[in-house]
Amino acid sequence: MAEEKAPTTTQFPGTIEPQKPRLKKAPEFPILEKQNWLIHLHYIRKDYAACKALIKEQLQETQGLCEYAIYVQALMYRLEGNIQESLELFQSCAVLNPQNADNLKQVARSLFLLGKHKAAIEVYNEAAKLNQKDWEICHNLGVCYMYLKHFNKAKDQLHSALQLNRHDLTYIMLGKIHLLEGELEKAIDIYKKAVEFSPENTELLTTLGLLYLQLGIYQKAFEHLGNALTFDPTNYKAILAAGSMMQTHGDFDVALTKYRVMAYSVPESPPLWNNIGMCFFGKKKYVAAISCLKRANYLAPFDWKILYNLGLVHLTMQQYASAFHFLSAAINFQPKMGELYMLLAIALTNLDDSENASRAYAEAVALDQSNPLVNLNYAVLLYNQGEKKKALAQYQEMEKKVTLLKGSSSLDFDPEMVEMAQKMGAALQVGEALVWTKPVKDLKSRHRTTSANKSSNLQQPLGSNQALGQAMSSAAGFGKTTQLPAGAGGASQFSKPPSLPLEPEADPAEAISSEVQEQRETQKSSLAPE
Amino acid sequence: MANIHTFSACLALADLHGDGEYKLVVGDLGPNGRQPRLKVLKGPSVLTESPLPALPSAAAAFLMEPHEPRTPALALASGPCVYVYKNLRPYFKFSLPPLPPNPLEQDLWNQAKEDRIDPLTLKEMLEGIREKAEVPLSSQSLRFLHLELGEMEAFVAQHKTQPIRRQTVITTMTILKKNLADEDAVSCLVLGTENRELLVLDPEAFTVLTKMNLPSVPVFLEASGQFDVEFWLTAACRDGNIYILRRDCKRPKYCIELSAQPVGLVRIHKTLVVGSTQDMLHSFTHKGKKLWTVPMPAPILTMSLLEQRSRGLQAVMAGLANGEMRIYRDKALLNIIRTPDAVTSLCFGRYGREDNTLIMTTRGGGLVIKILKRTAVFGEGAGEAGPPPAQALRLNVPRKTRLYVDQTLREREAGTAMHRAFQMDLYLLRLRAARAYVQALESSLNPVSATLREPLKLHAVVQGLGPTFKLTLHLQNTSAVRPAMGLLVSCLYNESLYALPRAFFKVPMLVPGLSYPLETFVECLSDKGISDVIKVLVLREGQSAPLLSAHINMPVSEGLVAA
C-alpha cells in the first residue's frame, strides 16, 4: 500500500499541484499549526509528559513560532506552580499574536495568581477591548476588584458577567462579596438564584443552607443541607452543619451515623471530633465525650470552643481541677465571653476558692449582656456568702434580662433554672417572681442532660451533701446555710437561638451556656471552615 | 500488544469490502506519534497496514454514492488533507483550499520581488500589519520577522519569488447524512479546521457545500439531521465552550460555557453529554440548557457512544485514567469495565459478524475487544446507591482504661487539694523564673546585653577535636543605627586546663546589624579527658561590670584521649 500511495497522491487533482515545482527552489515552511490538535488532545487528557515532548519538537521545527505550543506549555507551567515562567511565556504568546484576547486573558490570570491584582485588571481591560462579550473577563475583573476591596466595582463586573452567561462561580463570588459586606439577605438572594440555575451544585446548596442556619431559618437550612447530602453523601460541610442541627434536636444517634462517614474521609477535622464528642455527651457517655474532645483539642489546640466544651464536660464529671484548666485556657483565647467566666467561677466555687470565684462572676456579669443565668449563679454565690444586698441586686438584674428575653422570643427556660430562681426569690424574700409564671407553664419536659450533676456543684461550697441540699432547698426560708442548690446555675440550659445568627462567618461567637447547648457550638465550628 | 496508539476519533468500523464482515479501521499514530499508519483489522489481527504521510486526526467511513454496490469509502483526515480510500485503495485526496493571504502582505512581498523595498523597511511594515490586521501573516513572513539583521538579505533573496500561502489543518472530522435518514444513506464529510471554520463537503464531487465560522478551534464534532433538510452541528472548542450550529446560519446559534476543557462529546437524541477536565460528565439539551452533572472518580480520557439497536439502548461510555471504563445511561451508571491499563480510545458497533462489539485501545498500545452477550440486558443500579460504605464503620474512640478511671476518681476526691497544690507550684515557678531572670540581668550572665545603650548579642561556637580547639565568638550589634566602639573581650578559664594565646583582646567597631566572628585558639593541657567551662565576658572600656557574658562548655579533648 505504501508504494501505491506515493504515486497516487501526485495524481490527485488538487490545490497543491501548482506549488510542486517551487518546492525545489526554496524549502517550504511547515504549517505552524500542524500539530496543535495533538498538543491539545494530550493536554486535555492530562498526559503532560507526551504533551511536553511534542511541544518541544514542534517548537524546534517552527523555531519557536508556534503560538499554541507556547500557550499550552505556559498552561502546564502554571499547573505545576511555576507562575512566573508561565507569565513570561504567555507574554511572548501575546507578542506573536497581539490580536488574540485569550493570550491577554492568560497573562492577566497569571498576574492575578501572583497577587498583582492591579496589573491584572489593566491587562483584563486590554483584553476586554478585543473581546467585549466575554463573561470570563468580566468575572475575573470582578474577582480582582473584590481582592482590592472595591466591592461596588466588583459587583458591577460580576453582574455583567452574569448577564453575558450564567456560571456557578460568578454566583459564588457575588455571594461572597455580599457576605464580606455583611449583607446576609442579599447573599441569600444570590445563592437562591444560583441554586435555581444549577440545582445540583452541592457547594451552592451547602452555602445556602449555612446562611439560612445563620439567620435561624432552620427548616430551609435543613432542606438545603439535606439536598446537598442527597447529591453528595460525603460532603464535609453539609454533614457537619446537618449533624449539628440534628444534635440541637437531640437526634444524637442519627448525627453520629452521619459523622461516621466524615470520620472516615476527614479523620483530622477538629470540628468533627468536637461534634462527635458533644454527641456522646448528649448520650451521657462522658468518657467517650472526653476522649473525642481531647482529640479535637489535640488537632486544634487554640480553638476555645473545644476547650469550652472540655471544661463543661469536666464540670459535669465533677473534675473541677481539670475543668479549671480547660476553662482558663479557653478564656485566654476568648477573653470576651461572660459564660466562660461564669463556668470558671463555678469550677472555682467547687474548688473552695470563693474569693476568685466572685471575681470571675464579677467579670462575667460585666461582659454578659443577655444571659440571666450568669446573674442567677452570682446571686446564689453572694447569698451563700451572706451578702444579701448584692445578691438581691443580681437577682433583679436577672429578672430584667428574663423580661427582655421573653419579649424578644418565645423561648422556654430551663425548668431547673426556673425552679432555682424561684427558690432564690423566696430566699431573698422578693415578691413571688411573676416573671416566671408564664414560662413555667410553657415548660416542656426537655431532656436535660447532666444538669443533675451540676446542681450538686454549687452545694459543695456550703459544705453539705447533695441530698441534704435538695431536701433543704424546698424550705426556702432558711438562713445562709441553707443550700440553695446553686447547681442550677452551673447546669441550667438556656437556649439562646439568636446568638447563632449573629456571626456571619467563621467566628462562632457563642459558647454554649450549658451542656445541651453544646451542639450549638458544633454548628458554629462547622461554619468556620468557610 | 497490538501496538496501537490512537484516539477515539481515529477509530471506525465499516464493511469495507461489502461482504457483511465489518472491519476496524485505525488511524494509528505509532509509538510516540512517529510512525503514522493506517491499519485495518479483522478480528484481533491486522489485515493491511500502510504508512501515512502525516499524523491522522480523524477517520470515518461513509457512503459516497447511492448506487450499488454499497460499499462505504474510508476518509482519513491528516494535516490539511483528507485521504479517501475505496476498497482500501487510494481514491482521492482533498486538500483544504488555501486561505487568502493578507493583501498588504502580498503587496509588500511583490515589492520585495522587484527589489523596490529593502529588508528593514519590509520588516517594519510587516510588524505593523501583525499588530493590527485581521488576517494573520503567513508563516513565511512570521519566520522573516524573527530573523537577525544579517540573515534577512539572504532570506528575501531566497523566498521573494515564492508566493505567500496560508494553509490550515484539519482538527476534527465527522459525517452528516446528505438527504436521507437511513442507516446506509449517502453522507457528507464535515471538517473542523484550525482557522476556526466548519466545512461540509459534497460526498461525490468533494466541493465545499457550506462553510461556517466558529469563535474558536473545534476539537470534537457531532452532527445530526440531514444536510438537505435540517441539521445540527455541535462543536466542542479549545476555549472550553460548546457551540451548536444549525442549517442556514453561519454563526453558532447556542453556546454552552463549560469553564473547563471538554475531553469528549457524545450526542444521544437531543441531549449532549460532555466530559470535562474537572472529572465531570455534564449533560445539556441541544439548546444548551444544563440537565445534570455526574462526578467521575478519575480524569476522563475518552468518550464514545454505545448503541445497542436491538434493544434501543443508547448510552455513554467514558474511559478513565484509573483503568475503568464506565457506561452511563443518563445519570445512571450501567456498568464498569475494568481494564489492565487506562483506555485511550473507544468504539462500539458491529465488528466482524457480531452486532455489539466493544473495542478499546489502551495507553500502552493494547487492544481489547469485548462482545456483548446477545441476551445481555443493562440494568441500572450497578453503581453506588444508598449510603456510603463508610457509614457502617465504627468510630475510632479509645476505650476507657483503668488508669483513667482511677485518676478521675482521685480528682473527684481530692480536686481541691490538687488545684491548690498546682496553684502553689505555679506561683513558685513564676517566682523562681522571675528571680533567675533578675539575677541574670544583674550579673550580665546572659548572652544578650540588657542595657539599652549597648544592645549586643553574643553566640559562641567551638570547633575541633582537640587538643587544640577553635573558639569563634559571633558578636552582633543589634541597635538600629548606633555603632558600638571601645569594647573588650576577656576570657576566664582554668589555667591548669587550658591555654589561650589571647585571653583578652579588643573588639573592632561593630557596625549595626552585622555579625562579627572573633576567633581564638584554645589548647587543652590536660590529658585526663576532663573538660571545663570557659567564661567569655564582653566589657566596655573603663567599666568593670561586663555587658554580657557567655559560658562555654568545652568538649573533652578527644585527640589526647585517643593518643
XYZ file of N, CA, C and O in Angstrom, chain A residues 126-263:
552
model
N -7.464 45.572 28.778
C -6.939 45.477 27.401
C -7.690 44.379 26.639
O -8.139 44.576 25.513
N -7.792 43.230 27.301
C -8.426 42.076 26.656
C -9.883 42.386 26.359
O -10.414 41.981 25.324
N -10.532 43.121 27.260
C -11.944 43.438 27.068
C -12.139 44.283 25.817
O -13.191 44.232 25.177
N -11.105 45.065 25.445
C -11.232 45.862 24.221
C -11.305 44.948 22.995
O -11.957 45.277 22.014
N -10.575 43.815 23.073
C -10.566 42.896 21.932
C -11.823 42.041 21.900
O -12.292 41.639 20.852
N -12.334 41.718 23.069
C -13.493 40.838 23.127
C -14.473 41.406 24.149
O -14.294 41.265 25.354
N -15.515 42.045 23.636
C -16.429 42.766 24.517
C -17.261 41.816 25.371
O -17.477 42.036 26.544
N -17.710 40.739 24.744
C -18.746 39.948 25.409
C -18.171 38.662 25.964
O -18.521 37.582 25.541
N -17.290 38.773 26.877
C -16.697 37.572 27.447
C -16.989 37.563 28.942
O -16.511 38.424 29.674
N -17.757 36.593 29.365
C -18.091 36.573 30.803
C -16.849 36.385 31.649
O -16.752 36.872 32.752
N -15.872 35.642 31.089
C -14.688 35.316 31.883
C -13.931 36.584 32.257
O -13.466 36.737 33.390
N -13.827 37.502 31.291
C -13.129 38.748 31.584
C -13.875 39.505 32.671
O -13.289 39.950 33.660
N -15.188 39.621 32.505
C -15.974 40.347 33.498
C -15.850 39.683 34.869
O -15.642 40.349 35.886
N -15.967 38.373 34.865
C -15.910 37.648 36.135
C -14.569 37.862 36.832
O -14.518 38.205 38.007
N -13.503 37.695 36.052
C -12.187 37.820 36.675
C -11.905 39.253 37.104
O -11.259 39.478 38.129
N -12.392 40.199 36.330
C -12.255 41.593 36.762
C -12.956 41.773 38.108
O -12.422 42.407 39.022
N -14.139 41.190 38.198
C -14.883 41.283 39.445
C -14.096 40.698 40.602
O -14.024 41.298 41.679
N -13.484 39.545 40.372
C -12.729 38.897 41.448
C -11.532 39.764 41.839
O -11.225 39.927 43.032
N -10.858 40.327 40.837
C -9.717 41.203 41.135
C -10.172 42.384 41.994
O -9.545 42.713 43.005
N -11.275 43.004 41.598
C -11.774 44.155 42.369
C -12.136 43.717 43.780
O -11.950 44.457 44.734
N -12.638 42.488 43.880
C -13.007 42.014 45.209
C -11.777 41.953 46.119
O -11.816 42.385 47.264
N -10.680 41.446 45.559
C -9.479 41.352 46.389
C -8.916 42.727 46.693
O -8.233 42.918 47.702
N -9.179 43.681 45.804
C -8.725 45.045 46.073
C -9.722 45.792 46.947
O -9.549 46.967 47.226
N -10.799 45.115 47.318
C -11.840 45.662 48.188
C -12.651 46.772 47.539
O -13.257 47.590 48.214
N -12.674 46.821 46.221
C -13.589 47.749 45.547
C -14.883 46.989 45.288
O -15.144 46.524 44.187
N -15.682 46.849 46.345
C -16.804 45.923 46.228
C -17.835 46.355 45.198
O -18.426 45.531 44.524
N -18.058 47.661 45.080
C -19.087 48.094 44.142
C -18.706 47.776 42.710
O -19.506 47.249 41.941
N -17.438 48.089 42.384
C -16.969 47.776 41.029
C -17.043 46.280 40.804
O -17.440 45.821 39.725
N -16.630 45.539 41.826
C -16.642 44.077 41.696
C -18.046 43.591 41.399
O -18.257 42.764 40.507
N -19.024 44.138 42.134
C -20.400 43.680 41.924
C -20.864 44.027 40.519
O -21.525 43.212 39.863
N -20.513 45.233 40.070
C -20.927 45.618 38.707
C -20.400 44.611 37.693
O -21.129 44.131 36.832
N -19.093 44.310 37.835
C -18.481 43.405 36.855
C -19.123 42.023 36.921
O -19.403 41.413 35.892
N -19.356 41.546 38.125
C -19.919 40.205 38.254
C -21.340 40.164 37.708
O -21.735 39.189 37.055
N -22.092 41.230 37.945
C -23.450 41.251 37.398
C -23.413 41.243 35.875
O -24.211 40.554 35.236
N -22.462 41.993 35.303
C -22.431 41.986 33.835
C -21.960 40.621 33.339
O -22.395 40.166 32.280
N -21.092 39.955 34.107
C -20.704 38.596 33.731
C -21.931 37.688 33.716
O -22.119 36.874 32.814
N -22.788 37.854 34.721
C -23.986 37.018 34.796
C -24.922 37.290 33.628
O -25.612 36.398 33.145
N -24.945 38.562 33.190
C -25.814 38.869 32.057
C -25.314 38.203 30.780
O -26.101 37.761 29.956
N -23.973 38.145 30.649
C -23.420 37.526 29.442
C -23.660 36.031 29.460
O -24.062 35.437 28.476
N -23.378 35.428 30.583
C -23.557 33.995 30.692
C -23.539 33.627 32.163
O -22.728 34.145 32.915
N -24.435 32.726 32.549
C -24.529 32.432 33.979
C -23.604 31.283 34.343
O -23.610 30.250 33.690
N -22.821 31.482 35.373
C -21.925 30.435 35.856
C -22.020 30.357 37.369
O -22.160 31.380 38.038
N -21.904 29.162 37.880
C -21.970 28.975 39.329
C -20.922 29.804 40.040
O -21.152 30.384 41.092
N -19.744 29.845 39.432
C -18.618 30.516 40.075
C -18.916 31.987 40.291
O -18.582 32.553 41.348
N -19.553 32.606 39.291
C -19.871 34.025 39.412
C -20.844 34.239 40.565
O -20.697 35.174 41.357
N -21.839 33.355 40.667
C -22.788 33.473 41.768
C -22.060 33.368 43.108
O -22.319 34.129 44.040
N -21.144 32.417 43.183
C -20.449 32.206 44.454
C -19.677 33.461 44.840
O -19.719 33.914 45.990
N -18.976 34.037 43.847
C -18.182 35.225 44.142
C -19.081 36.380 44.578
O -18.780 37.097 45.513
N -20.196 36.540 43.870
C -21.112 37.623 44.187
C -21.649 37.444 45.610
O -21.693 38.407 46.393
N -21.997 36.205 45.926
C -22.472 35.922 47.271
C -21.414 36.252 48.307
O -21.697 36.839 49.355
N -20.182 35.928 47.987
C -19.077 36.182 48.920
C -18.944 37.667 49.192
O -18.718 38.087 50.335
N -19.068 38.467 48.117
C -18.929 39.906 48.301
C -20.027 40.415 49.223
O -19.766 41.199 50.144
N -21.239 39.931 49.014
C -22.325 40.375 49.886
C -22.046 39.974 51.328
O -22.320 40.727 52.256
N -21.470 38.793 51.511
C -21.155 38.359 52.874
C -20.062 39.243 53.471
O -20.111 39.599 54.640
N -19.068 39.580 52.625
C -17.985 40.437 53.123
C -18.543 41.787 53.549
O -18.031 42.418 54.463
N -19.583 42.216 52.859
C -20.194 43.489 53.215
C -21.224 43.323 54.320
O -21.833 44.299 54.748
N -21.421 42.079 54.732
C -22.355 41.825 55.824
C -23.810 41.832 55.410
O -24.694 41.955 56.251
N -24.075 41.716 54.111
C -25.474 41.744 53.674
C -25.965 40.314 53.469
O -25.960 39.783 52.353
N -26.393 39.733 54.575
C -26.764 38.321 54.562
C -27.951 38.073 53.644
O -27.972 37.108 52.877
N -28.936 38.954 53.720
C -30.155 38.743 52.935
C -29.850 38.742 51.436
O -30.331 37.889 50.692
N -29.019 39.724 51.025
C -28.710 39.818 49.600
C -27.930 38.585 49.158
O -28.168 38.054 48.059
N -27.014 38.157 50.016
C -26.239 36.962 49.681
C -27.183 35.786 49.478
O -27.036 35.004 48.543
N -28.172 35.678 50.359
C -29.118 34.558 50.237
C -29.874 34.644 48.922
O -30.065 33.635 48.233
N -30.271 35.860 48.547
C -30.970 36.017 47.263
C -30.117 35.501 46.120
O -30.596 34.781 45.238
N -28.833 35.904 46.143
C -27.927 35.487 45.077
C -27.828 33.967 45.042
O -27.966 33.331 43.995
N -27.618 33.378 46.207
C -27.449 31.923 46.237
C -28.732 31.213 45.829
O -28.691 30.153 45.221
N -29.877 31.817 46.153
C -31.138 31.210 45.742
C -31.198 31.134 44.225
O -31.563 30.103 43.657
N -30.835 32.256 43.584
C -30.844 32.272 42.120
C -29.874 31.230 41.590
O -30.161 30.522 40.626
N -28.732 31.144 42.239
C -27.717 30.198 41.787
C -28.239 28.773 41.885
O -28.054 27.969 40.975
N -28.922 28.455 42.982
C -29.434 27.093 43.158
C -30.514 26.803 42.122
O -30.619 25.693 41.599
N -31.304 27.829 41.802
C -32.295 27.662 40.750
C -31.611 27.311 39.430
O -32.065 26.448 38.693
N -30.505 28.013 39.182
C -29.798 27.822 37.918
C -29.117 26.465 37.875
O -29.173 25.754 36.877
N -28.460 26.089 38.927
C -27.836 24.766 38.907
C -28.172 24.037 40.211
O -27.490 24.151 41.210
N -29.291 23.314 40.177
C -29.851 22.732 41.398
C -29.046 21.581 41.974
O -29.361 21.106 43.047
N -28.001 21.164 41.279
C -27.258 20.007 41.803
C -25.885 20.373 42.320
O -25.082 19.509 42.628
N -25.600 21.647 42.383
C -24.282 22.052 42.857
C -24.270 21.999 44.382
O -24.888 22.821 45.064
N -23.555 21.042 44.924
C -23.596 20.843 46.374
C -22.978 22.005 47.126
O -23.387 22.324 48.224
N -21.996 22.641 46.490
C -21.364 23.758 47.195
C -22.368 24.882 47.403
O -22.465 25.463 48.489
N -23.126 25.166 46.342
C -24.137 26.219 46.448
C -25.187 25.845 47.488
O -25.562 26.659 48.333
N -25.639 24.595 47.424
C -26.675 24.151 48.358
C -26.192 24.272 49.800
O -26.908 24.748 50.672
N -24.952 23.818 50.027
C -24.424 23.855 51.383
C -24.308 25.288 51.868
O -24.689 25.602 53.001
N -23.771 26.164 51.004
C -23.590 27.538 51.439
C -24.931 28.168 51.767
O -25.082 28.851 52.788
N -25.920 27.915 50.917
C -27.247 28.482 51.162
C -27.797 27.937 52.481
O -28.345 28.686 53.294
N -27.625 26.638 52.702
C -28.088 26.045 53.942
C -27.446 26.703 55.150
O -28.116 27.048 56.129
N -26.149 26.932 55.074
C -25.445 27.539 56.203
C -25.927 28.968 56.434
O -26.034 29.418 57.576
N -26.209 29.676 55.339
C -26.689 31.047 55.501
C -28.049 31.057 56.204
O -28.282 31.871 57.109
N -28.926 30.139 55.800
C -30.220 30.052 56.475
C -30.022 29.722 57.945
O -30.725 30.224 58.813
N -29.060 28.885 58.199
C -28.768 28.484 59.571
C -28.399 29.714 60.388
O -28.839 29.906 61.516
N -27.578 30.565 59.777
C -27.159 31.773 60.498
C -28.342 32.673 60.782
O -28.376 33.369 61.788
N -29.307 32.658 59.863
C -30.478 33.503 60.079
C -31.488 32.826 60.997
O -32.508 33.413 61.331
N -31.205 31.576 61.344
C -32.125 30.872 62.225
C -33.332 30.300 61.518
O -34.314 29.930 62.153
N -33.297 30.235 60.195
C -34.422 29.632 59.462
C -34.088 28.155 59.302
O -33.591 27.714 58.275
N -34.355 27.400 60.352
C -33.812 26.045 60.403
C -34.445 25.122 59.383
O -33.795 24.255 58.838
N -35.753 25.335 59.143
C -36.447 24.447 58.216
C -35.768 24.468 56.840
O -35.385 23.442 56.292
N -35.576 25.696 56.323
C -34.980 25.830 54.997
C -33.532 25.385 55.007
O -33.054 24.779 54.044
N -32.849 25.708 56.078
C -31.446 25.313 56.173
C -31.331 23.808 56.039
O -30.532 23.292 55.254
N -32.183 23.109 56.781
C -32.085 21.663 56.790
C -32.448 21.088 55.422
O -31.833 20.144 54.948
N -33.427 21.722 54.789
C -33.847 21.294 53.463
C -32.671 21.348 52.475
O -32.385 20.380 51.766
N -31.982 22.474 52.471
C -30.897 22.630 51.510
C -29.710 21.736 51.836
O -29.092 21.165 50.946
N -29.428 21.632 53.141
C -28.309 20.761 53.504
C -28.645 19.319 53.135
O -27.792 18.571 52.656
N -29.907 18.954 53.361
C -30.333 17.603 53.012
C -30.192 17.351 51.517
O -29.713 16.300 51.094
N -30.572 18.351 50.713
C -30.418 18.216 49.263
C -28.963 18.015 48.891
O -28.625 17.173 48.062
N -28.115 18.821 49.521
C -26.685 18.705 49.231
C -26.215 17.280 49.527
O -25.464 16.684 48.759
N -26.703 16.730 50.643
C -26.266 15.382 51.025
C -26.837 14.316 50.079
O -26.220 13.270 49.893
N -27.992 14.599 49.492
C -28.533 13.635 48.527
C -27.605 13.510 47.332
O -27.356 12.419 46.837
N -27.121 14.672 46.866
C -26.271 14.624 45.685
C -24.864 14.171 46.010
O -24.189 13.583 45.192
N -24.418 14.477 47.192
C -23.069 14.073 47.565
C -23.077 13.679 49.040
O -22.933 14.526 49.914
N -23.286 12.389 49.313
C -23.426 11.970 50.711
C -22.150 12.122 51.524
O -22.159 11.886 52.721
N -21.062 12.521 50.896
C -19.832 12.671 51.679
C -19.414 14.128 51.781
O -18.272 14.420 52.096
N -20.339 15.038 51.525
C -19.978 16.462 51.586
C -19.685 16.878 53.025
O -20.545 16.859 53.894
N -18.454 17.305 53.220
C -17.932 17.603 54.546
C -18.739 18.666 55.270
O -19.254 18.467 56.362
N -18.897 19.797 54.598
C -19.554 20.927 55.271
C -21.011 20.604 55.565
O -21.524 20.931 56.634
N -21.667 19.977 54.582
C -23.096 19.715 54.744
C -23.318 18.726 55.889
O -24.232 18.899 56.693
N -22.461 17.714 55.992
C -22.617 16.735 57.072
C -22.474 17.419 58.418
O -23.268 17.232 59.336
N -21.449 18.261 58.510
C -21.178 18.919 59.787
C -22.349 19.804 60.187
O -22.804 19.776 61.340
N -22.851 20.576 59.222
C -23.932 21.503 59.544
C -25.215 20.747 59.853
O -25.894 21.027 60.841
N -25.537 19.742 59.006
C -26.763 18.984 59.233
C -26.665 18.225 60.560
O -27.622 18.187 61.334
N -25.491 17.666 60.815
C -25.284 16.934 62.068
C -25.507 17.831 63.262
O -26.142 17.455 64.241
N -24.996 19.050 63.194
C -25.134 19.926 64.352
C -26.599 20.296 64.553
O -27.038 20.470 65.690
N -27.349 20.380 63.428
C -28.779 20.668 63.602
C -29.481 19.493 64.264
O -30.357 19.677 65.109
N -29.089 18.289 63.856
C -29.695 17.112 64.485
C -29.378 17.101 65.969
O -30.218 16.762 66.799
N -28.153 17.481 66.302
C -27.768 17.491 67.713
C -28.643 18.461 68.494
O -29.042 18.184 69.613
N -28.918 19.598 67.879
C -29.753 20.570 68.574
C -31.104 19.965 68.899
O -31.712 20.292 69.908
N -31.558 19.088 68.020
C -32.848 18.477 68.283
C -32.724 17.167 69.052
O -33.701 16.443 69.205
N -31.547 16.863 69.487
C -31.370 15.682 70.313
C -31.260 14.375 69.554
O -31.258 13.315 70.160
N -31.160 14.425 68.216
C -31.025 13.180 67.454
C -29.564 12.755 67.405
O -28.935 12.758 66.353
N -29.040 12.372 68.553
C -27.592 12.135 68.594
C -27.183 10.936 67.760
O -26.130 10.929 67.152
N -28.037 9.922 67.737
C -27.646 8.709 67.010
C -27.588 8.952 65.506
O -26.657 8.528 64.834
N -28.589 9.684 65.003
C -28.589 9.988 63.566
C -27.361 10.820 63.223
O -26.648 10.558 62.252
N -27.111 11.817 64.062
C -25.953 12.674 63.808
C -24.675 11.842 63.794
O -23.820 12.008 62.927
N -24.581 10.908 64.728
C -23.360 10.093 64.796
C -23.175 9.262 63.528
O -22.048 9.131 63.040
N -24.264 8.723 63.003
C -24.114 7.932 61.761
C -23.561 8.813 60.652
O -22.730 8.388 59.866
N -24.070 10.039 60.595
C -23.574 10.946 59.553
C -22.086 11.235 59.780
O -21.291 11.277 58.851
N -21.746 11.430 61.024
C -20.353 11.787 61.319
C -19.395 10.650 60.966
O -18.239 10.890 60.661
N -19.916 9.423 61.041
C -19.045 8.288 60.725
C -18.494 8.392 59.312
O -17.336 8.085 59.061
N -19.358 8.849 58.398
C -18.920 8.998 57.013
C -17.730 9.953 56.959
O -16.730 9.721 56.281
N -17.877 11.027 57.718
C -16.823 12.029 57.697
C -15.576 11.553 58.402
O -14.467 11.854 57.986
N -15.779 10.835 59.512
C -14.624 10.391 60.284
C -13.740 9.507 59.421
O -12.532 9.401 59.648
